[in-house]
Short mmCIF file of C-alpha atoms and ligand atoms in Angstrom, two decimals:
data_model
loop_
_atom_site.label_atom_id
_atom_site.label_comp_id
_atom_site.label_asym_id
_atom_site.label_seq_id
_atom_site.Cartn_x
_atom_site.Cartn_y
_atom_site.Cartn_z
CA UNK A 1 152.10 24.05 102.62
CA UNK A 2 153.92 25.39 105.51
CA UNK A 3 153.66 23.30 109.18
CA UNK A 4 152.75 25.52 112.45
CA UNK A 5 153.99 23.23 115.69
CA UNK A 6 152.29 25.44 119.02
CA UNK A 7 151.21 23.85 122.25
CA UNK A 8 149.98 25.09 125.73
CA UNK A 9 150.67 23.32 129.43
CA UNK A 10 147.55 21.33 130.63
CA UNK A 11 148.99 23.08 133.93
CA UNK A 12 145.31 24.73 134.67
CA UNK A 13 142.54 26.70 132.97
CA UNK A 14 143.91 28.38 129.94
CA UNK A 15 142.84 32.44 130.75
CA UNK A 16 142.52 35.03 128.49
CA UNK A 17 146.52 35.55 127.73
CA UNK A 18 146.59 32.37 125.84
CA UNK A 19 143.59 32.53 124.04
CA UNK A 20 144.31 35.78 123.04
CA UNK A 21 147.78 35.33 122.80
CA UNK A 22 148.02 32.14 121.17
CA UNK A 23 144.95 30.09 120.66
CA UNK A 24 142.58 33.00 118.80
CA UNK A 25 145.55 32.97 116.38
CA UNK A 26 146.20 29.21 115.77
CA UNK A 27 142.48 29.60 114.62
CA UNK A 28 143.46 32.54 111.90
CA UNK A 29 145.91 30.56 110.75
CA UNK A 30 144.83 27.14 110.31
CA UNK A 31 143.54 27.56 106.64
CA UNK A 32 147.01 28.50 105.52
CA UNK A 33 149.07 26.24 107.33
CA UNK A 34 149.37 22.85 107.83
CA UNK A 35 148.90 22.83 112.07
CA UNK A 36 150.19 20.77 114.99
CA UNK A 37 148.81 21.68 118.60
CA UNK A 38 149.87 19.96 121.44
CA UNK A 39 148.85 20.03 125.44
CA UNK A 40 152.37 19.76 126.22
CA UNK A 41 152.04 17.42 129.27
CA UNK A 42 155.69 17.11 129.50
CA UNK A 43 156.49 20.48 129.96
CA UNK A 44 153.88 20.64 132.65
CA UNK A 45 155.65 18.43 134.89
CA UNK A 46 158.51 20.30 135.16
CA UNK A 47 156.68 21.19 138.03
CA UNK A 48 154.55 19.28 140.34
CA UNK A 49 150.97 18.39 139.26
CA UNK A 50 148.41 16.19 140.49
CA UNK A 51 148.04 13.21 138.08
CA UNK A 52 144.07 13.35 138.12
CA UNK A 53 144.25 17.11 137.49
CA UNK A 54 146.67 17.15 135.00
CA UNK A 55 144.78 13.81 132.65
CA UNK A 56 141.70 16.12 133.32
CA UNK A 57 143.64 19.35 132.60
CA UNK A 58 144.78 17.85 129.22
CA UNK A 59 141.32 16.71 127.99
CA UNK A 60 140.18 20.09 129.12
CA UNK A 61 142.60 22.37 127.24
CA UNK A 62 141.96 20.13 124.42
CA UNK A 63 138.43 20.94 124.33
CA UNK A 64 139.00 24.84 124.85
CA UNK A 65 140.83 24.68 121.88
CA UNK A 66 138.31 22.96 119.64
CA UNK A 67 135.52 25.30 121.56
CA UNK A 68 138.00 28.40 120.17
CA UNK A 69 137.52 27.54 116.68
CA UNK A 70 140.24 25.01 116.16
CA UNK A 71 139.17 22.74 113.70
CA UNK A 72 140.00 18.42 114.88
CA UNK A 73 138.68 17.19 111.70
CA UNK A 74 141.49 19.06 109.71
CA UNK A 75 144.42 20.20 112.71
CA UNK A 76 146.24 17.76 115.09
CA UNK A 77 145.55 17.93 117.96
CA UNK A 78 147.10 15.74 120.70
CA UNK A 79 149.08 15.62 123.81
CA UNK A 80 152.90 15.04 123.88
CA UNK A 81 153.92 12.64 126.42
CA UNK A 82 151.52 9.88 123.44
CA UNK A 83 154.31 11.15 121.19
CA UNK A 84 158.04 9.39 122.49
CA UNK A 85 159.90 11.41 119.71
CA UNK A 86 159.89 14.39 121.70
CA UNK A 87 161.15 13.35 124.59
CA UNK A 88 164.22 11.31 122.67
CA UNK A 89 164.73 14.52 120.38
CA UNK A 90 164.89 16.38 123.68
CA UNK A 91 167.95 14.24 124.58
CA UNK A 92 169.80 14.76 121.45
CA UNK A 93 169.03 18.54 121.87
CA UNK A 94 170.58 18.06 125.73
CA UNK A 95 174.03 17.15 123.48
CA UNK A 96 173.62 20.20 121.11
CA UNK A 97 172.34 23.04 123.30
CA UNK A 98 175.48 24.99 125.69
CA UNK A 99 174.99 25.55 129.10
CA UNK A 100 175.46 29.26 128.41
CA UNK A 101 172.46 29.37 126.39
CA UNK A 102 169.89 27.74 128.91
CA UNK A 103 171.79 29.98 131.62
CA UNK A 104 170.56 33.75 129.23
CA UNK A 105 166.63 32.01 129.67
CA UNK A 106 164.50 34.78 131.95
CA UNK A 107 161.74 32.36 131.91
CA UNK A 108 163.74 29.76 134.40
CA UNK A 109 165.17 32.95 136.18
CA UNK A 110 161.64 33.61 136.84
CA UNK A 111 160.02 30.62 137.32
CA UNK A 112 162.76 29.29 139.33
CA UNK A 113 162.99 31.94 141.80
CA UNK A 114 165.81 32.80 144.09
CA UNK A 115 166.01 28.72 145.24
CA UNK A 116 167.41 27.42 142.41
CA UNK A 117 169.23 24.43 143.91
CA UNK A 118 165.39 23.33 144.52
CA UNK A 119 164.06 23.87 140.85
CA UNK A 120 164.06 20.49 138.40
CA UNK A 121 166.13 19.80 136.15
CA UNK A 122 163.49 19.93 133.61
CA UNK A 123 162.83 23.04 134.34
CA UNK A 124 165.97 23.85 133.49
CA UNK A 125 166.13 21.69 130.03
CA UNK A 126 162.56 23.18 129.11
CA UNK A 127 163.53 25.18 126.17
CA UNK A 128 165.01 22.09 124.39
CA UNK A 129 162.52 19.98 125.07
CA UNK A 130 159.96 22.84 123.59
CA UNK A 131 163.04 23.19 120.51
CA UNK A 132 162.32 19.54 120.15
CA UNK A 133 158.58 19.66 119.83
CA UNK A 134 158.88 22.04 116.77
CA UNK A 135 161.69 20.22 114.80
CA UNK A 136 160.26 16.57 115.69
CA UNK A 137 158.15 17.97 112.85
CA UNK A 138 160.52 20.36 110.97
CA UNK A 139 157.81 22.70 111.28
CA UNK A 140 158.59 26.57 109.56
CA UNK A 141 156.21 28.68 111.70
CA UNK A 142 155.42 28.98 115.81
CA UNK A 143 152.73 31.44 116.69
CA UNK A 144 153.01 32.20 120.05
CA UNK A 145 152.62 35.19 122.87
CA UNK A 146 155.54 37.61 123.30
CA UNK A 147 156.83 35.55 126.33
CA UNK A 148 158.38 32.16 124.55
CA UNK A 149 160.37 34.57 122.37
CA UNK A 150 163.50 33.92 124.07
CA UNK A 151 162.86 30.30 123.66
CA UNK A 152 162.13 30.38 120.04
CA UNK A 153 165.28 31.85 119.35
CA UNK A 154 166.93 29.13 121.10
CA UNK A 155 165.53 26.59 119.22
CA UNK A 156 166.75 28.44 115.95
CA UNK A 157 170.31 28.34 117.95
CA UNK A 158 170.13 24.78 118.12
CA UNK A 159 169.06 24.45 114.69
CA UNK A 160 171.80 25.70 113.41
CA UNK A 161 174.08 24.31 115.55
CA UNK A 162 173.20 20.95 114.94
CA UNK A 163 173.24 21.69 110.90
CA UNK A 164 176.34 22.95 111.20
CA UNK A 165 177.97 20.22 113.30
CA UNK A 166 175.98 17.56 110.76
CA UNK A 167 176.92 19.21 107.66
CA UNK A 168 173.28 19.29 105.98
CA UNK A 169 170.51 22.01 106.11
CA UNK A 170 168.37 19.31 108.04
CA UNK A 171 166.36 21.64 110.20
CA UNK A 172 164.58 24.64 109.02
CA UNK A 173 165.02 28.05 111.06
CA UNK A 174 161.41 28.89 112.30
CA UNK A 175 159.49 31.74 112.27
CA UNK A 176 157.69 33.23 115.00
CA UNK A 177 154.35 34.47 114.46
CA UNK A 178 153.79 36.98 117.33
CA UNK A 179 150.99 38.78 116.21
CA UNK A 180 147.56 40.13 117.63
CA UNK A 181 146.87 43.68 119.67
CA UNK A 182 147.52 41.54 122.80
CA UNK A 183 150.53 39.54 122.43
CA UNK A 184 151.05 39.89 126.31
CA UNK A 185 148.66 40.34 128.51
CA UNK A 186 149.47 40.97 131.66
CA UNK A 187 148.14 40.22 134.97
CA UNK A 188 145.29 42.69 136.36
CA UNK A 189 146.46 42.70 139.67
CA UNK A 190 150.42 43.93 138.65
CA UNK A 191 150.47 45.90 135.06
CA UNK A 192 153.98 44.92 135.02
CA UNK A 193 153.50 40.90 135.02
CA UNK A 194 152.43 38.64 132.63
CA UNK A 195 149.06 36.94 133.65
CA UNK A 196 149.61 33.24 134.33
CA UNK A 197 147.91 30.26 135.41
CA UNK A 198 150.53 29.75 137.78
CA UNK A 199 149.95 33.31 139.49
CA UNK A 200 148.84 32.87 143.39
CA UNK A 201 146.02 35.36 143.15
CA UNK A 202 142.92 34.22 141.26
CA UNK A 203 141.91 37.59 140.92
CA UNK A 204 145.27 38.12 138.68
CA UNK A 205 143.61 36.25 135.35
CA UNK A 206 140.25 35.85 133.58
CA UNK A 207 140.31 32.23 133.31
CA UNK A 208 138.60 30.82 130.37
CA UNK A 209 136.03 28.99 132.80
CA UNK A 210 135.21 32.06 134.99
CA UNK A 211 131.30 32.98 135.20
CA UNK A 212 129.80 35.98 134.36
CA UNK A 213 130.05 37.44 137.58
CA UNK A 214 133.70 36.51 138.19
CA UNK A 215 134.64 37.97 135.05
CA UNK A 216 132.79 41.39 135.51
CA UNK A 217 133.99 41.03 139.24
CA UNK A 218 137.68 40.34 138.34
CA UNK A 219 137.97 43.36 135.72
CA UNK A 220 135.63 46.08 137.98
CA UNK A 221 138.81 45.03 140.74
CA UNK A 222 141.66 45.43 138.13
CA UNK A 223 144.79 47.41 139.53
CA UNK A 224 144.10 51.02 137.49
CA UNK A 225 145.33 54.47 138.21
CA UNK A 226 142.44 56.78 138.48
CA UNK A 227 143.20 59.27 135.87
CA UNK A 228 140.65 58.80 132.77
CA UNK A 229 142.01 57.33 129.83
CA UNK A 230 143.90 59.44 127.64
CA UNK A 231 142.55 60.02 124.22
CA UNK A 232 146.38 59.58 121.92
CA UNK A 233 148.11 56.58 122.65
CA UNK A 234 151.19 58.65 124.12
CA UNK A 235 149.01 58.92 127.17
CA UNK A 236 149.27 55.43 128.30
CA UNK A 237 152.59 55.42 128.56
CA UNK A 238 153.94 54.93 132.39
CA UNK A 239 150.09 53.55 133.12
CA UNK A 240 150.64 49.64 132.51
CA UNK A 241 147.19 48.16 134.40
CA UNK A 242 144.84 50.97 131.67
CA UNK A 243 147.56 49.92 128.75
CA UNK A 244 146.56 46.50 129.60
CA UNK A 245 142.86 46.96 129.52
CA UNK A 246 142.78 48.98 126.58
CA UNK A 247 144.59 46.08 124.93
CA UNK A 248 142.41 43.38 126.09
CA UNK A 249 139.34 45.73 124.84
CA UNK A 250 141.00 45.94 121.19
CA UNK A 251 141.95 42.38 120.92
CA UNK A 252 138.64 41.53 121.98
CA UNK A 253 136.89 43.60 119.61
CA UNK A 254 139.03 43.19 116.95
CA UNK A 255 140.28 46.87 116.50
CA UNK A 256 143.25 48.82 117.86
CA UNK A 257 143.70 49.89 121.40
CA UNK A 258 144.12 53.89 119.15
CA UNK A 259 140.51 52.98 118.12
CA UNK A 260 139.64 51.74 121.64
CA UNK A 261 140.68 55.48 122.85
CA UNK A 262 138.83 57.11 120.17
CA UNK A 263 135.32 55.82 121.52
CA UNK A 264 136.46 55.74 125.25
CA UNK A 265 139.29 58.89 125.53
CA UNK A 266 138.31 60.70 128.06
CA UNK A 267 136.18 58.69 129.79
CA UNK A 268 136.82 57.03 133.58
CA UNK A 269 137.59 53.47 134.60
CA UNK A 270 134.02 53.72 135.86
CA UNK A 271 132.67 53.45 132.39
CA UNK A 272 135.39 51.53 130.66
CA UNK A 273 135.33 48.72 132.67
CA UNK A 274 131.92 47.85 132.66
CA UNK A 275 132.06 48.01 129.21
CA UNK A 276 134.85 45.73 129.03
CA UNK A 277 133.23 43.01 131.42
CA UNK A 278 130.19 43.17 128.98
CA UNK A 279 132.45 42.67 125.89
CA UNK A 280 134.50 39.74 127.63
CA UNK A 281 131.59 38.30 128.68
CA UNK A 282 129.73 37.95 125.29
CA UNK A 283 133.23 37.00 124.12
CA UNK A 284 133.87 33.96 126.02
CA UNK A 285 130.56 32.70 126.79
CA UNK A 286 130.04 31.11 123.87
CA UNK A 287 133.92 29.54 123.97
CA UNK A 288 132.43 28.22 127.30
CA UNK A 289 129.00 26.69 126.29
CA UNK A 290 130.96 24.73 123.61
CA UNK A 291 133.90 23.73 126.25
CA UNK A 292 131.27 22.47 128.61
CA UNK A 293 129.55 20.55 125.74
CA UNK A 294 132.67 18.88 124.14
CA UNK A 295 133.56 17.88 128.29
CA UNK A 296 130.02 15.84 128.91
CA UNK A 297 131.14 13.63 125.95
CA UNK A 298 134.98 12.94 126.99
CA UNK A 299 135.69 9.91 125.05
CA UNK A 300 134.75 12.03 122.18
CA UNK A 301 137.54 14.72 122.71
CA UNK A 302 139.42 11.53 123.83
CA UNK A 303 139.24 9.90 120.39
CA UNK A 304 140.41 13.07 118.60
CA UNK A 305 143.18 13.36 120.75
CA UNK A 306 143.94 9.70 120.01
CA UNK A 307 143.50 10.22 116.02
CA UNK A 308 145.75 13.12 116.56
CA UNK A 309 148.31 11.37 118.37
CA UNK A 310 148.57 8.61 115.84
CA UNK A 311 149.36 11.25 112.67
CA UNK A 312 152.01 13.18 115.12
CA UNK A 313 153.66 10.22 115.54
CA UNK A 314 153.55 8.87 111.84
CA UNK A 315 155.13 12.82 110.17
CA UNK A 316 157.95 12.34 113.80
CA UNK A 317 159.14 8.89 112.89
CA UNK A 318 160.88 9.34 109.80
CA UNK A 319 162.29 12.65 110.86
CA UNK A 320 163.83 11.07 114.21
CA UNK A 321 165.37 8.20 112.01
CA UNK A 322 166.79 10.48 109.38
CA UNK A 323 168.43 12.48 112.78
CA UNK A 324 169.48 8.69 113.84
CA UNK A 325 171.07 8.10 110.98
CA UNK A 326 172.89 11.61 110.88
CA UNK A 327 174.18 11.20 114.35
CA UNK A 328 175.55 7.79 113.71
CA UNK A 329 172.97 5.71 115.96
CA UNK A 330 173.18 2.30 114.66
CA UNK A 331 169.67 1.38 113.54
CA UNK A 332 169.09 -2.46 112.72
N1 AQP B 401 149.92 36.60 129.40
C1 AQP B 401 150.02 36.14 128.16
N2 AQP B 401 149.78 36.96 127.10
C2 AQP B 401 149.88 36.50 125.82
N3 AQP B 401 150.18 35.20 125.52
C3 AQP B 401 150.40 34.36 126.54
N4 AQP B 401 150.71 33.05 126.60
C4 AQP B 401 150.83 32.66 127.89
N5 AQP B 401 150.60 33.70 128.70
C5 AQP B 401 150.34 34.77 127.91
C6 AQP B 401 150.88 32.21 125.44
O1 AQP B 401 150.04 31.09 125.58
C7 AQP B 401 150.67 29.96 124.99
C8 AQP B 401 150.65 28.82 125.94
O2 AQP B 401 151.40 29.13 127.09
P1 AQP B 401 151.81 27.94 128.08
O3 AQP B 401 150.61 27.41 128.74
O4 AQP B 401 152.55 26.93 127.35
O5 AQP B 401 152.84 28.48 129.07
P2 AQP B 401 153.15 29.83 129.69
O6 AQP B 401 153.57 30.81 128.65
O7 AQP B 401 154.13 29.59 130.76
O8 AQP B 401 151.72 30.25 130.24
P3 AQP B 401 151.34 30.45 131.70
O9 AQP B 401 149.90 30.75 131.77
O10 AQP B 401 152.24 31.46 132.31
O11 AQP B 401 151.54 29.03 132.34
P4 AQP B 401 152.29 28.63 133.66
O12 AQP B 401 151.85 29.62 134.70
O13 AQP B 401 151.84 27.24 133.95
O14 AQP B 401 153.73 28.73 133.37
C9 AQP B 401 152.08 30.38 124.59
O15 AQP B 401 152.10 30.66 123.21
C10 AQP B 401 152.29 31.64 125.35
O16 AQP B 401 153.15 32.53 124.68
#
């Protein structure tokens, strides 16, 4: 069977671009694959976070996950920093990855801003520390959102580079799975962002927590145009915020945002987006009973974390001493 490493940063409330990006997916895939998710707890601190937010971020995302569908008894599930091998595979990748590589990454440009002298140095190094967490595991597949594209194909760079400066095929090249009718959703306030957890405005993302009247407040105040939406495809081009909702409607629905314009063409924002609060609603209400549940028992989503920490760290072992041994690290 093939291995799937994905993760998400305990740096909030996952919203609705990861679990439709990322999360609804892991949960399609998990009877073909053998799966590894992570709260990447690491990667979160590459900016600041509060210490008693971020534990309770990490047991929180890890019970969104399970509430999504993902399955403990027969996924891992676990948080990195419980799992040293990244963080020493990250070091080795430090040696293999060029400067001219990690300079090409948009997501530092962004995240980074025009102060860069004031951004950390993990920031920086976060694509080989997220290279790291796939190969730690010589995992094939990485289904992700549109956004950690760049990244992925970083980590293929360093693959390669560090099989060809070894002399053996000891990484595989991964694949990333970038599927879904909303493999970017972007924020509702700016049709031309991504929505994030680290976006200023609230009103920008449905977080996964949100109420019912947040939610149906949140999308009735979504940045639209007021034409009504088109009924071809072709006619949501240049009009990112309805492009967005449509997509968020199909992925939610399961169809295609063409399908989405078949029953709605024609119609204004007026009737679409009530009809879209209604459909998110049912949609994640459930995800939420289930999150709340799994977070009144916490040693319970503690323990699986724990289980799942212990198996990461048994499949990691022998693959960081076989790189060890490759590099020339005396091991006695
Ligand atoms: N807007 C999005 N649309 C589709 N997929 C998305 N993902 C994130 N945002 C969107 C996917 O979710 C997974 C986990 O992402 P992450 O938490 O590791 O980091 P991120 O991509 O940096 O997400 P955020 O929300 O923007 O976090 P912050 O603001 O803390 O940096 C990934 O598979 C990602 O592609």
């Amino acid at each position: 069977m093939q291995r799937i490493f994905s993760g998400v940063q305990p740096t909030g409330n996952l919203h609705l671009g990861n679990y439709l990006g990322a999360i609804r997916n892991w949960v399609r895939l998990q009877n073909d694959y053998e799966c590894i998710f992570c709260m990447v707890d690491l990667h979160a601190i590459t900016v600041w976070q509060d210490p008693a937010e971020l534990r309770s971020n990490t047991r929180e995302v890890a019970a969104a996950m399970i509430a999504s569908g993902v399955d403990p008894e027969t996924n891992i599930i676990f948080n990195q920093s419980q799992v040293p091998q990244h963080a020493e595979l990250a070091w080795i990748f430090n040696c293999v990855a060029r400067l001219g590589w990690l300079d090409r990454m948009t997501q530092f440009k962004d995240k980074a801003g025009k102060d860069k002298a004031r951004a950390s140095v993990g920031l920086y190094a976060y694509p080989n520390l997220m290279a790291a967490d796939i190969l730690a595991y010589k995992a094939t597949h990485v289904p992700v959102g549109e956004d950690q594209k760049q990244h992925l194909e970083l980590c293929r760079d360093i693959a390669q580079k560090f099989n060809h400066d070894y002399g053996e095929e000891v990484f595989p090249i991964v694949e990333p799975l970038i599927f879904g009718e909303a493999t970017r959703v972007m924020s509702l306030r700016d049709g031309s962002k991504k929505m994030s957890k680290s976006d200023v405005s609230h009103a920008s993302r449905i977080n996964m927590t949100d109420d019912v009247d947040t939610i149906a407040k949140k999308i009735r105040k979504a940045r639209t145009d007021a034409e009504p939406l088109p009924t071809e495809m072709v006619g949501l081009k240049g009009r990112p915020g309805a492009s967005n909702l449509v997509g968020i409607y199909a992925a939610l629905s399961d169809t295609t945002s063409a399908q989405v314009l078949t029953e709605f063409g024609g119609k204004g924002f007026g009737d679409f987006k009530p009809a879209l609060a209604d459909l998110a609603v049912d949609k994640l209400s459930q995800i939420q009973d289930e999150t709340r549940r799994l977070m009144a028992a916490p040693d319970h989503v503690d323990a699986i974390i724990k289980t799942g920490a212990q198996k990461a760290r048994a499949i990691a072992e022998p693959i960081l001493r076989e790189i060890r041994e490759k590099i020339g690290f005396l091991q006695t």
